[in-house]
Amino acid sequence: STRDVSEYMAQTYHWPQGAQVMEVTSEAAMNAGLEQGDIITKVDGTEITTGEELTQIKDTHSPGDVLTQIKD
């Protein structure tokens, strides 16, 4: 699950704006190196600022596809 890193949170905590990982329940995601607290800012070359944007990109792929991710 994720939550949005709002502009306010980004400024207050000096974080990048993106989708922050709140919980990793998928073994595949764990094996890919996702951890609680990671902030996903780009997927497949597309900038991510919300969890909804991340979901939209994810939904265009099939299970087992490998996505290029950038996390901070």
PDB file of C-alpha atoms in Angstrom:
ATOM      1  CA  SER A   1       0.000   0.000   0.000  1.00  0.00           C
ATOM      2  CA  THR A   2       1.104   3.581  -0.544  1.00  0.00           C
ATOM      3  CA  ARG A   3       0.271   7.091   0.514  1.00  0.00           C
ATOM      4  CA  ASP A   4       0.855  10.319  -1.351  1.00  0.00           C
ATOM      5  CA  VAL A   5       3.777  12.485  -0.302  1.00  0.00           C
ATOM      6  CA  SER A   6       2.075  15.857  -0.579  1.00  0.00           C
ATOM      7  CA  GLU A   7       3.837  19.067  -1.494  1.00  0.00           C
ATOM      8  CA  TYR A   8       3.549  20.090   2.171  1.00  0.00           C
ATOM      9  CA  MET A   9       5.165  16.843   3.380  1.00  0.00           C
ATOM     10  CA  ALA A  10       7.894  17.143   0.755  1.00  0.00           C
ATOM     11  CA  GLN A  11       8.758  20.668   1.911  1.00  0.00           C
ATOM     12  CA  THR A  12       8.472  19.907   5.624  1.00  0.00           C
ATOM     13  CA  TYR A  13      10.503  16.693   5.649  1.00  0.00           C
ATOM     14  CA  HIS A  14      12.728  17.405   2.620  1.00  0.00           C
ATOM     15  CA  TRP A  15      11.369  14.330   0.832  1.00  0.00           C
ATOM     16  CA  PRO A  16      10.689  14.006  -2.881  1.00  0.00           C
ATOM     17  CA  GLN A  17       7.043  14.122  -3.900  1.00  0.00           C
ATOM     18  CA  GLY A  18       5.783  10.677  -4.912  1.00  0.00           C
ATOM     19  CA  ALA A  19       4.075   7.529  -3.644  1.00  0.00           C
ATOM     20  CA  GLN A  20       5.448   6.401  -0.286  1.00  0.00           C
ATOM     21  CA  VAL A  21       5.336   2.661   0.402  1.00  0.00           C
ATOM     22  CA  MET A  22       3.451   2.096   3.651  1.00  0.00           C
ATOM     23  CA  GLU A  23       3.297  -1.705   3.627  1.00  0.00           C
ATOM     24  CA  VAL A  24       4.803  -4.414   1.428  1.00  0.00           C
ATOM     25  CA  THR A  25       2.677  -7.567   1.380  1.00  0.00           C
ATOM     26  CA  SER A  26       3.648  -9.080  -1.966  1.00  0.00           C
ATOM     27  CA  GLU A  27       6.559 -11.490  -1.967  1.00  0.00           C
ATOM     28  CA  ALA A  28       7.432 -10.327  -5.496  1.00  0.00           C
ATOM     29  CA  ALA A  29       7.613  -6.708  -4.304  1.00  0.00           C
ATOM     30  CA  MET A  30       9.776  -7.733  -1.357  1.00  0.00           C
ATOM     31  CA  ASN A  31      12.075  -9.688  -3.668  1.00  0.00           C
ATOM     32  CA  ALA A  32      12.306  -6.616  -5.908  1.00  0.00           C
ATOM     33  CA  GLY A  33      13.635  -4.673  -2.925  1.00  0.00           C
ATOM     34  CA  LEU A  34      10.643  -2.517  -2.044  1.00  0.00           C
ATOM     35  CA  GLU A  35      10.605  -1.577   1.624  1.00  0.00           C
ATOM     36  CA  GLN A  36       8.277   0.333   3.905  1.00  0.00           C
ATOM     37  CA  GLY A  37       9.135   4.029   3.715  1.00  0.00           C
ATOM     38  CA  ASP A  38      10.454   3.968   0.139  1.00  0.00           C
ATOM     39  CA  ILE A  39       9.199   6.832  -2.001  1.00  0.00           C
ATOM     40  CA  ILE A  40       8.542   5.937  -5.630  1.00  0.00           C
ATOM     41  CA  THR A  41       9.084   8.972  -7.842  1.00  0.00           C
ATOM     42  CA  LYS A  42       9.348   7.475 -11.328  1.00  0.00           C
ATOM     43  CA  VAL A  43       8.205   4.284 -13.076  1.00  0.00           C
ATOM     44  CA  ASP A  44       9.128   3.334 -16.641  1.00  0.00           C
ATOM     45  CA  GLY A  45      10.388   6.871 -17.201  1.00  0.00           C
ATOM     46  CA  THR A  46       7.136   8.496 -16.038  1.00  0.00           C
ATOM     47  CA  GLU A  47       7.248  10.818 -13.031  1.00  0.00           C
ATOM     48  CA  ILE A  48       4.995   9.731 -10.154  1.00  0.00           C
ATOM     49  CA  THR A  49       3.543  12.225  -7.681  1.00  0.00           C
ATOM     50  CA  THR A  50       0.601  10.188  -6.322  1.00  0.00           C
ATOM     51  CA  GLY A  51      -0.340   6.633  -5.541  1.00  0.00           C
ATOM     52  CA  GLU A  52      -3.147   6.939  -8.099  1.00  0.00           C
ATOM     53  CA  GLU A  53      -0.600   7.645 -10.845  1.00  0.00           C
ATOM     54  CA  LEU A  54       1.405   4.622  -9.727  1.00  0.00           C
ATOM     55  CA  THR A  55      -1.715   2.444  -9.846  1.00  0.00           C
ATOM     56  CA  GLN A  56      -2.615   3.702 -13.335  1.00  0.00           C
ATOM     57  CA  ILE A  57       0.817   2.677 -14.651  1.00  0.00           C
ATOM     58  CA  LYS A  58       0.706  -0.644 -12.800  1.00  0.00           C
ATOM     59  CA  ASP A  59      -2.704  -1.425 -14.267  1.00  0.00           C
ATOM     60  CA  THR A  60      -1.324  -1.178 -17.811  1.00  0.00           C
ATOM     61  CA  HIS A  61       1.009  -4.116 -17.091  1.00  0.00           C
ATOM     62  CA  SER A  62       0.469  -7.827 -16.503  1.00  0.00           C
ATOM     63  CA  PRO A  63       1.536  -9.853 -13.470  1.00  0.00           C
ATOM     64  CA  GLY A  64       5.197 -10.780 -13.832  1.00  0.00           C
ATOM     65  CA  ASP A  65       6.102  -7.731 -15.934  1.00  0.00           C
ATOM     66  CA  VAL A  66       9.219  -5.933 -14.753  1.00  0.00           C
ATOM     67  CA  LEU A  67       8.840  -2.183 -14.277  1.00  0.00           C
ATOM     68  CA  THR A  68      11.749   0.206 -14.123  1.00  0.00           C
ATOM     69  CA  GLN A  69      11.495   2.077 -10.847  1.00  0.00           C
ATOM     70  CA  ILE A  70      13.278   4.902  -9.132  1.00  0.00           C
ATOM     71  CA  LYS A  71      12.918   5.057  -5.356  1.00  0.00           C
ATOM     72  CA  ASP A  72      14.305   7.493  -2.817  1.00  0.00           C
TER      73      ASP A  72
END
